[in-house]
């Protein structure tokens, strides 16, 4: 879901100790079929809604950040509930600029279908990507896939963060 407009969507972990609210639509939603995501989820792919960190607001709880190995070697910081340890979002090598919110932790995950399937070269063989959905063997160039509004939103946000740093 990347259309602009009012958005206030909540989510949380399994034990309800951590609750959060997303104050904007996702910049983009990735369905990632890489083997790392398969291992981390124990499932066939990960579904992540990318969103500016400051637009993900904690309502309850104090999540913990766990450093986790990643394919690039740079590592991934996974934010988890301190009690039930469910992963809520993660960051890759950008400090805490953009969060990859685990769509399955949202109260209405069906509102966030994937905009693009990535790393389909390692997808499980039985996973069939619906025709007409954008899919790439590994990764993509941002300006070829992201909606213009999301590109503009991210660069405005980065400029603002830079100015206040
Ligand atoms: Zn929990
Ligand atoms: Zn992945």
Coordinates of N, CA, C and O and ligand atoms in Angstrom, one line a residue:
X1 N 0.9 -1.2 0.0 CA 0.0 0.0 0.0 C 0.9 1.2 0.0 O 1.5 1.6 1.0
X2 N 1.0 1.9 -1.1 CA 1.9 3.1 -1.1 C 1.2 4.3 -1.6 O 1.8 5.3 -1.8
X3 N -0.1 4.3 -1.6 CA -0.8 5.5 -2.0 C -0.7 6.5 -0.8 O -0.5 6.1 0.3
X4 N -0.8 7.8 -1.1 CA -0.6 8.8 -0.1 C -2.0 9.0 0.6 O -3.0 8.5 0.2
X5 N -2.0 9.7 1.7 CA -3.2 10.0 2.4 C -3.1 9.6 3.8 O -2.1 9.1 4.3
X6 N -4.1 9.8 4.6 CA -4.1 9.6 6.0 C -4.0 8.1 6.3 O -4.5 7.3 5.6
X7 N -3.1 7.8 7.2 CA -2.9 6.4 7.5 C -2.5 6.3 9.0 O -1.7 7.0 9.5
X8 N -3.1 5.4 9.6 CA -2.8 5.1 11.0 C -3.1 3.7 11.3 O -4.2 3.3 11.5
X9 N -2.0 2.9 11.2 CA -2.2 1.4 11.3 C -1.4 0.9 12.5 O -0.2 1.2 12.6
X10 N -2.0 0.1 13.3 CA -1.4 -0.4 14.4 C -0.9 -1.9 14.3 O -1.5 -2.6 13.4
X11 N 0.1 -2.3 15.1 CA 0.5 -3.6 15.1 C 1.2 -3.9 16.4 O 1.3 -3.1 17.3
X12 N 1.6 -5.2 16.6 CA 2.3 -5.6 17.8 C 2.7 -7.0 17.8 O 2.6 -7.7 16.8
X13 N 3.3 -7.4 18.9 CA 3.9 -8.7 19.0 C 2.8 -9.7 19.5 O 1.6 -9.3 19.6
X14 N 3.2 -11.0 19.7 CA 2.2 -12.0 20.0 C 1.7 -11.8 21.5 O 0.5 -12.1 21.7
X15 N 2.6 -11.4 22.4 CA 2.1 -11.3 23.8 C 1.5 -10.0 24.2 O 1.1 -9.8 25.3
X16 N 1.5 -9.1 23.2 CA 0.9 -7.7 23.3 C 1.7 -6.8 24.2 O 1.2 -5.7 24.6
X17 N 2.9 -7.2 24.6 CA 3.7 -6.2 25.5 C 4.2 -5.1 24.6 O 4.4 -4.0 25.2
X18 N 4.4 -5.3 23.3 CA 4.8 -4.2 22.5 C 3.7 -3.9 21.4 O 3.2 -4.8 20.8
X19 N 3.3 -2.6 21.4 CA 2.4 -2.2 20.4 C 2.9 -1.0 19.7 O 3.6 -0.1 20.3
X20 N 2.7 -0.8 18.4 CA 3.2 0.3 17.7 C 2.1 0.8 16.7 O 1.2 0.1 16.4
X21 N 2.4 2.0 16.2 CA 1.5 2.6 15.1 C 2.3 3.1 14.0 O 3.3 3.8 14.2
X22 N 1.9 2.8 12.8 CA 2.5 3.4 11.6 C 1.7 4.6 11.2 O 0.5 4.5 11.0
X23 N 2.4 5.8 11.1 CA 1.7 7.0 10.8 C 1.8 7.4 9.3 O 1.5 8.6 9.0
X24 N 2.1 6.5 8.5 CA 2.1 6.8 7.0 C 2.0 5.5 6.3 O 2.3 4.4 6.8
X25 N 1.6 5.6 5.0 CA 1.6 4.4 4.2 C 3.0 3.9 4.0 O 4.0 4.7 4.2
X26 N 3.2 2.7 3.7 CA 4.6 2.2 3.4 C 5.2 2.9 2.2 O 4.4 3.3 1.3
X27 N 6.5 3.1 2.2 CA 7.2 3.6 1.0 C 7.1 2.6 -0.1 O 6.9 2.9 -1.3
X28 N 7.4 1.3 0.3 CA 7.3 0.2 -0.6 C 7.1 -1.1 0.2 O 7.6 -1.1 1.4
X29 N 6.5 -2.1 -0.3 CA 6.4 -3.3 0.4 C 7.2 -4.4 -0.4 O 6.9 -4.6 -1.6
X30 N 8.1 -5.0 0.3 CA 9.0 -6.1 -0.3 C 8.5 -7.4 0.1 O 8.3 -7.7 1.3
X31 N 8.4 -8.3 -0.9 CA 8.2 -9.7 -0.5 C 9.6 -10.3 -0.9 O 9.9 -10.4 -2.1
X32 N 10.4 -10.7 0.2 CA 11.7 -11.2 -0.1 C 11.8 -12.7 0.0 O 11.5 -13.2 1.1
X33 N 12.3 -13.3 -1.0 CA 12.4 -14.7 -1.1 C 13.9 -15.2 -0.9 O 14.2 -16.3 -1.2
X34 N 14.7 -14.3 -0.3 CA 16.1 -14.7 -0.1 C 16.2 -15.8 1.0 O 15.3 -15.9 1.8
X35 N 17.3 -16.6 1.0 CA 17.4 -17.7 1.9 C 17.6 -17.2 3.3 O 17.2 -17.8 4.3
X36 N 18.1 -15.9 3.5 CA 18.2 -15.4 4.8 C 16.9 -15.1 5.4 O 16.6 -15.4 6.6
X37 N 16.0 -14.5 4.7 CA 14.6 -14.2 5.2 C 13.9 -15.5 5.4 O 13.1 -15.6 6.4
X38 N 14.1 -16.5 4.6 CA 13.5 -17.8 4.8 C 13.9 -18.4 6.2 O 13.1 -18.9 7.0
X39 N 15.2 -18.3 6.5 CA 15.8 -18.8 7.7 C 15.2 -18.1 8.9 O 14.8 -18.6 9.9
X40 N 15.2 -16.7 8.8 CA 14.7 -15.9 9.9 C 13.3 -16.1 10.2 O 12.9 -16.0 11.4
X41 N 12.5 -16.3 9.2 CA 11.0 -16.4 9.5 C 10.6 -17.9 9.7 O 9.6 -18.2 10.2
X42 N 11.5 -18.8 9.3 CA 11.2 -20.2 9.3 C 10.1 -20.5 8.3 O 9.5 -21.6 8.3
X43 N 9.9 -19.6 7.4 CA 8.8 -19.8 6.4 C 9.4 -19.6 5.0 O 10.6 -19.9 4.7
X44 N 8.6 -19.2 4.0 CA 9.0 -19.2 2.6 C 9.5 -17.9 2.1 O 10.1 -17.8 1.1
X45 N 9.1 -16.8 2.8 CA 9.5 -15.5 2.4 C 9.2 -14.5 3.5 O 8.5 -14.9 4.5
X46 N 9.7 -13.3 3.5 CA 9.4 -12.3 4.4 C 8.7 -11.2 3.7 O 8.9 -10.9 2.5
X47 N 7.7 -10.6 4.4 CA 6.9 -9.5 3.9 C 7.2 -8.2 4.7 O 6.9 -8.2 5.9
X48 N 7.9 -7.2 4.1 CA 8.4 -6.1 4.9 C 7.8 -4.8 4.3 O 8.0 -4.6 3.1
X49 N 7.2 -3.9 5.1 CA 6.8 -2.6 4.7 C 7.9 -1.6 5.1 O 8.1 -1.4 6.3
X50 N 8.5 -1.0 4.1 CA 9.5 0.0 4.4 C 8.9 1.4 4.8 O 8.0 1.8 4.0
X51 N 9.3 2.0 5.9 CA 8.7 3.2 6.3 C 9.8 4.0 7.1 O 10.6 3.4 7.7
X52 N 9.7 5.4 7.0 CA 10.6 6.2 7.8 C 10.5 5.8 9.3 O 9.4 5.7 9.8
X53 N 11.7 5.7 9.9 CA 11.7 5.3 11.3 C 10.8 6.2 12.2 O 10.1 5.7 13.1
X54 N 10.8 7.5 12.0 CA 10.1 8.4 12.9 C 8.6 8.3 12.7 O 7.8 8.8 13.5
X55 N 8.2 7.6 11.6 CA 6.7 7.4 11.4 C 6.2 6.1 12.0 O 5.0 5.8 11.9
X56 N 7.1 5.4 12.7 CA 6.7 4.2 13.5 C 6.8 4.6 14.9 O 7.9 4.8 15.4
X57 N 5.7 4.7 15.6 CA 5.6 5.2 16.9 C 5.2 4.1 17.9 O 4.3 3.4 17.7
X58 N 6.0 4.0 19.0 CA 5.7 3.0 20.0 C 4.5 3.4 20.8 O 4.5 4.6 21.3
X59 N 3.6 2.5 21.0 CA 2.4 2.8 21.9 C 2.6 2.2 23.3 O 2.2 2.7 24.3
X60 N 3.2 1.0 23.3 CA 3.5 0.3 24.5 C 4.7 -0.6 24.4 O 5.0 -1.1 23.4
X61 N 5.4 -0.7 25.5 CA 6.5 -1.6 25.6 C 7.8 -1.0 25.2 O 7.9 0.1 24.7
X62 N 8.9 -1.7 25.5 CA 10.2 -1.2 25.2 C 11.0 -2.3 24.5 O 11.6 -3.2 25.1
X63 N 10.9 -2.3 23.2 CA 11.5 -3.4 22.4 C 13.0 -3.5 22.5 O 13.6 -2.5 22.9
X64 N 13.6 -4.6 22.3 CA 15.0 -4.8 22.3 C 15.6 -4.9 20.9 O 14.8 -5.4 20.0
X65 N 16.8 -4.5 20.7 CA 17.4 -4.6 19.3 C 18.5 -5.7 19.3 O 19.4 -5.6 20.2
X66 N 18.3 -6.6 18.5 CA 19.2 -7.8 18.4 C 20.0 -7.7 17.1 O 19.4 -7.6 16.0
X67 N 21.4 -7.7 17.2 CA 22.2 -7.7 16.0 C 22.2 -9.1 15.5 O 22.4 -10.1 16.2
X68 N 21.9 -9.2 14.2 CA 21.7 -10.5 13.5 C 22.5 -10.5 12.2 O 22.6 -9.4 11.6
X69 N 23.2 -11.6 11.9 CA 24.0 -11.6 10.7 C 23.1 -11.3 9.4 O 21.9 -11.6 9.5
X70 N 23.7 -10.8 8.4 CA 23.0 -10.6 7.2 C 23.8 -11.0 6.0 O 25.0 -11.1 6.1
X71 N 23.2 -11.1 4.9 CA 23.9 -11.6 3.6 C 25.0 -10.7 3.3 O 26.1 -11.1 2.9
X72 N 24.9 -9.4 3.4 CA 25.9 -8.4 3.0 C 27.1 -8.5 4.0 O 28.2 -7.9 3.6
X73 N 26.9 -9.0 5.2 CA 28.0 -9.0 6.1 C 27.9 -7.8 7.1 O 28.5 -7.8 8.1
X74 N 27.1 -6.8 6.7 CA 27.0 -5.6 7.5 C 26.1 -5.8 8.7 O 26.1 -5.0 9.6
X75 N 25.3 -6.8 8.7 CA 24.4 -7.1 9.8 C 23.1 -6.4 9.7 O 22.9 -5.5 8.9
X76 N 22.2 -6.9 10.5 CA 20.8 -6.4 10.5 C 20.5 -6.2 11.9 O 20.8 -7.1 12.8
X77 N 19.8 -5.1 12.3 CA 19.4 -4.9 13.6 C 17.9 -5.2 13.7 O 17.1 -4.5 13.0
X78 N 17.6 -6.3 14.4 CA 16.2 -6.7 14.5 C 15.6 -6.3 15.8 O 16.1 -6.6 16.9
X79 N 14.5 -5.5 15.7 CA 13.8 -5.0 16.9 C 12.7 -6.1 17.3 O 11.8 -6.4 16.5
X80 N 12.8 -6.5 18.6 CA 12.0 -7.6 19.0 C 11.3 -7.3 20.3 O 11.8 -6.5 21.1
X81 N 10.2 -7.9 20.6 CA 9.6 -7.8 21.9 C 10.5 -8.4 23.0 O 11.0 -9.5 22.7
X82 N 10.7 -7.8 24.1 CA 11.6 -8.3 25.1 C 11.0 -9.6 25.8 O 11.8 -10.4 26.4
X83 N 9.7 -9.8 25.7 CA 9.1 -11.0 26.3 C 9.0 -12.1 25.4 O 9.5 -13.2 25.6
X84 N 8.2 -11.9 24.3 CA 7.9 -13.0 23.4 C 8.9 -13.1 22.3 O 8.8 -14.1 21.5
X85 N 9.7 -12.1 22.1 CA 10.8 -12.1 21.1 C 10.4 -12.1 19.7 O 11.2 -12.3 18.8
X86 N 9.2 -11.8 19.5 CA 8.7 -11.7 18.1 C 9.4 -10.5 17.4 O 9.5 -9.4 18.0
X87 N 9.8 -10.6 16.2 CA 10.4 -9.5 15.4 C 9.4 -8.6 14.9 O 8.4 -9.0 14.2
X88 N 9.5 -7.3 15.2 CA 8.6 -6.3 14.7 C 9.0 -5.5 13.5 O 8.3 -5.2 12.6
X89 N 10.3 -5.2 13.5 CA 10.9 -4.5 12.4 C 12.4 -4.7 12.4 O 13.0 -5.1 13.4
X90 N 13.1 -4.2 11.3 CA 14.5 -4.3 11.3 C 15.1 -3.1 10.5 O 14.4 -2.4 9.8
X91 N 16.4 -3.0 10.7 CA 17.1 -1.9 9.9 C 18.4 -2.6 9.3 O 19.0 -3.5 9.9
X92 N 18.7 -2.1 8.2 CA 20.0 -2.6 7.5 C 20.9 -1.4 7.4 O 20.7 -0.5 6.6
X93 N 22.0 -1.4 8.1 CA 23.2 -0.6 7.9 C 22.9 0.9 7.7 O 23.7 1.6 7.1
X94 N 21.7 1.4 8.2 CA 21.5 2.9 8.0 C 21.2 3.5 9.4 O 20.5 4.5 9.5
X95 N 21.7 2.9 10.4 CA 21.3 3.3 11.8 C 19.8 3.0 11.9 O 19.4 1.9 11.7
X96 N 19.0 4.0 12.2 CA 17.6 3.8 12.3 C 16.9 4.9 11.4 O 16.2 5.7 11.9
X97 N 17.1 4.7 10.1 CA 16.6 5.7 9.2 C 15.3 5.2 8.6 O 14.2 5.8 8.7
X98 N 15.3 4.0 8.1 CA 14.2 3.4 7.5 C 13.9 2.0 8.2 O 14.9 1.3 8.4
X99 N 12.7 1.8 8.6 CA 12.4 0.5 9.2 C 11.7 -0.4 8.2 O 10.9 0.0 7.5
X100 N 12.1 -1.7 8.3 CA 11.4 -2.7 7.6 C 10.4 -3.4 8.5 O 10.8 -4.3 9.3
X101 N 9.2 -2.9 8.5 CA 8.2 -3.4 9.4 C 7.7 -4.8 8.9 O 7.3 -4.9 7.7
X102 N 7.7 -5.8 9.8 CA 7.2 -7.1 9.5 C 5.7 -7.0 9.3 O 4.9 -6.9 10.3
X103 N 5.2 -7.1 8.1 CA 3.8 -6.9 7.8 C 2.9 -7.8 8.6 O 1.8 -7.5 9.0
X104 N 3.4 -9.1 8.9 CA 2.5 -10.0 9.6 C 2.3 -9.6 11.1 O 1.4 -10.1 11.7
X105 N 3.0 -8.6 11.6 CA 2.7 -8.1 12.9 C 1.7 -6.9 12.9 O 1.3 -6.5 14.0
X106 N 1.3 -6.5 11.8 CA 0.3 -5.4 11.7 C -1.1 -6.1 12.0 O -1.4 -7.2 11.7
X107 N -2.0 -5.3 12.5 CA -3.4 -5.8 12.8 C -4.1 -6.1 11.6 O -5.0 -7.0 11.6
X108 N -3.8 -5.4 10.5 CA -4.5 -5.6 9.2 C -3.5 -5.9 8.1 O -3.3 -5.1 7.2
X109 N -2.8 -7.0 8.2 CA -1.7 -7.3 7.2 C -2.2 -7.3 5.8 O -1.4 -7.0 4.9
X110 N -3.4 -7.7 5.6 CA -3.9 -7.8 4.2 C -3.9 -6.5 3.5 O -4.1 -6.4 2.2
X111 N -3.8 -5.4 4.2 CA -3.7 -4.1 3.5 C -2.4 -3.7 2.9 O -2.2 -2.7 2.3
X112 N -1.4 -4.6 3.1 CA -0.1 -4.4 2.6 C 0.4 -5.5 1.7 O 1.4 -6.2 2.0
X113 N -0.2 -5.7 0.6 CA 0.3 -6.7 -0.4 C 1.7 -6.2 -0.9 O 2.0 -5.0 -0.9
X114 N 2.5 -7.1 -1.4 CA 3.8 -6.8 -1.9 C 3.7 -5.9 -3.2 O 2.8 -6.1 -4.0
X115 N 4.6 -4.9 -3.2 CA 4.7 -4.1 -4.5 C 5.7 -4.7 -5.4 O 5.7 -4.5 -6.6
X116 N 6.7 -5.5 -4.8 CA 7.7 -6.1 -5.6 C 8.2 -7.4 -4.9 O 8.3 -7.4 -3.6
X117 N 8.4 -8.4 -5.6 CA 9.0 -9.6 -5.1 C 10.5 -9.6 -5.4 O 10.9 -9.3 -6.6
X118 N 11.4 -9.8 -4.4 CA 12.8 -9.7 -4.7 C 13.5 -11.1 -4.3 O 12.9 -11.9 -3.6
X119 N 14.7 -11.3 -4.9 CA 15.4 -12.5 -4.7 C 14.6 -13.8 -5.1 O 14.6 -14.8 -4.4
X120 N 13.8 -13.6 -6.2 CA 13.0 -14.8 -6.6 C 13.9 -15.9 -7.1 O 13.4 -17.0 -7.2
X121 N 15.2 -15.7 -7.3 CA 16.1 -16.8 -7.8 C 16.2 -17.8 -6.7 O 16.5 -19.0 -7.0
X122 N 15.9 -17.4 -5.4 CA 16.0 -18.5 -4.4 C 14.7 -18.8 -3.8 O 14.6 -19.3 -2.7
X123 N 13.6 -18.4 -4.5 CA 12.3 -18.7 -3.9 C 12.1 -20.2 -3.8 O 12.6 -21.0 -4.6
X124 N 11.2 -20.6 -2.9 CA 10.9 -22.1 -2.8 C 10.1 -22.4 -4.1 O 9.3 -21.7 -4.5
X125 N 10.4 -23.6 -4.6 CA 9.9 -24.0 -5.9 C 8.4 -24.0 -6.0 O 7.8 -23.8 -7.1
X126 N 7.7 -24.2 -4.9 CA 6.2 -24.3 -5.0 C 5.6 -22.9 -4.9 O 4.4 -22.8 -5.1
X127 N 6.4 -21.9 -4.6 CA 5.8 -20.5 -4.5 C 5.6 -20.0 -5.9 O 6.5 -19.9 -6.7
X128 N 4.3 -19.7 -6.2 CA 4.0 -19.2 -7.5 C 3.7 -17.7 -7.4 O 2.7 -17.3 -6.7
X129 N 4.4 -16.8 -8.1 CA 4.2 -15.4 -8.0 C 3.1 -15.1 -9.0 O 3.2 -15.4 -10.2
X130 N 2.0 -14.4 -8.5 CA 0.9 -14.1 -9.4 C 1.4 -13.3 -10.7 O 2.2 -12.4 -10.5
X131 N 0.8 -13.6 -11.8 CA 1.2 -12.9 -13.0 C 0.8 -11.5 -12.9 O -0.2 -11.1 -12.2
X132 N 1.6 -10.6 -13.4 CA 1.4 -9.2 -13.3 C 2.0 -8.5 -12.1 O 2.1 -7.3 -12.0
X133 N 2.5 -9.3 -11.2 CA 3.2 -8.8 -10.0 C 4.7 -8.5 -10.4 O 5.3 -9.4 -11.1
X134 N 5.2 -7.4 -10.0 CA 6.6 -7.1 -10.3 C 7.5 -8.1 -9.5 O 7.4 -8.3 -8.3
X135 N 8.5 -8.6 -10.2 CA 9.4 -9.6 -9.5 C 10.8 -9.5 -10.2 O 10.9 -9.3 -11.4
X136 N 11.8 -9.6 -9.3 CA 13.2 -9.5 -9.8 C 14.0 -10.6 -9.2 O 13.7 -11.1 -8.1
X137 N 15.0 -11.1 -10.0 CA 15.8 -12.3 -9.6 C 16.5 -11.9 -8.3 O 16.6 -12.8 -7.4
X138 N 17.1 -10.7 -8.2 CA 17.8 -10.3 -7.0 C 17.2 -9.0 -6.5 O 16.3 -9.0 -5.8
X139 N 17.9 -7.9 -6.8 CA 17.4 -6.6 -6.4 C 17.1 -5.7 -7.6 O 17.2 -6.1 -8.7
X140 N 16.7 -4.5 -7.3 CA 16.3 -3.6 -8.4 C 16.9 -2.2 -8.2 O 17.4 -1.9 -7.1
X141 N 16.7 -1.3 -9.2 CA 17.0 0.1 -9.0 C 15.8 0.8 -8.5 O 14.7 0.7 -9.1
X142 N 16.0 1.6 -7.5 CA 14.9 2.3 -6.8 C 14.0 3.1 -7.8 O 12.8 3.0 -7.8
X143 N 14.7 3.9 -8.7 CA 13.8 4.7 -9.6 C 13.1 3.9 -10.6 O 12.2 4.4 -11.3
X144 N 13.4 2.6 -10.7 CA 12.6 1.8 -11.7 C 11.4 1.1 -11.0 O 10.5 0.6 -11.7
X145 N 11.4 1.1 -9.7 CA 10.3 0.4 -9.0 C 9.5 1.2 -8.1 O 8.3 1.1 -8.0
X146 N 10.1 2.1 -7.4 CA 9.4 2.9 -6.4 C 8.4 3.9 -7.0 O 8.8 4.5 -8.1
X147 N 7.3 4.1 -6.4 CA 6.4 5.2 -6.9 C 7.2 6.6 -6.7 O 8.0 6.7 -5.7
X148 N 7.0 7.5 -7.6 CA 7.6 8.8 -7.5 C 7.4 9.4 -6.1 O 8.3 10.0 -5.5
X149 N 6.2 9.3 -5.6 CA 5.9 9.9 -4.3 C 6.7 9.4 -3.2 O 7.1 10.1 -2.3
X150 N 7.0 8.1 -3.3 CA 7.9 7.5 -2.2 C 9.3 7.9 -2.3 O 10.0 8.1 -1.3
X151 N 9.8 8.0 -3.6 CA 11.2 8.5 -3.8 C 11.3 9.9 -3.2 O 12.3 10.2 -2.5
X152 N 10.3 10.8 -3.5 CA 10.4 12.1 -3.0 C 10.3 12.2 -1.5 O 10.9 13.0 -0.8
X153 N 9.4 11.3 -0.9 CA 9.2 11.3 0.5 C 10.5 10.9 1.2 O 10.9 11.5 2.2
X154 N 11.2 9.9 0.7 CA 12.4 9.4 1.3 C 13.5 10.5 1.2 O 14.3 10.7 2.2
X155 N 13.7 11.1 0.0 CA 14.8 12.1 -0.1 C 14.5 13.3 0.8 O 15.4 13.9 1.4
X156 N 13.2 13.7 0.9 CA 12.9 14.9 1.8 C 13.2 14.5 3.3 O 13.8 15.3 4.0
X157 N 12.9 13.3 3.6 CA 13.1 12.8 5.0 C 14.6 12.7 5.3 O 15.1 13.1 6.3
X158 N 15.4 12.2 4.3 CA 16.9 12.1 4.5 C 17.5 13.5 4.7 O 18.3 13.7 5.5
X159 N 17.0 14.4 3.8 CA 17.5 15.8 3.9 C 17.2 16.4 5.3 O 18.1 17.1 5.9
X160 N 16.0 16.2 5.8 CA 15.6 16.7 7.1 C 16.5 16.1 8.2 O 17.0 16.8 9.1
X161 N 16.7 14.8 8.1 CA 17.5 14.1 9.1 C 18.9 14.6 9.1 O 19.5 14.7 10.2
X162 N 19.4 14.8 7.9 CA 20.8 15.3 7.8 C 21.0 16.7 8.4 O 21.9 17.0 9.1
X163 N 19.9 17.5 8.1 CA 20.0 18.9 8.7 C 19.9 18.9 10.2 O 20.5 19.8 10.8
X164 N 19.2 18.0 10.8 CA 19.1 18.0 12.2 C 20.1 17.2 12.9 O 20.2 17.1 14.2
X165 N 21.0 16.5 12.1 CA 22.0 15.7 12.8 C 23.1 16.5 13.4 O 23.4 17.6 13.0
Ligands
LIG1 ZN1 5.6 -9.8 23.0
LIG2 ZN1 15.5 -11.4 2.3

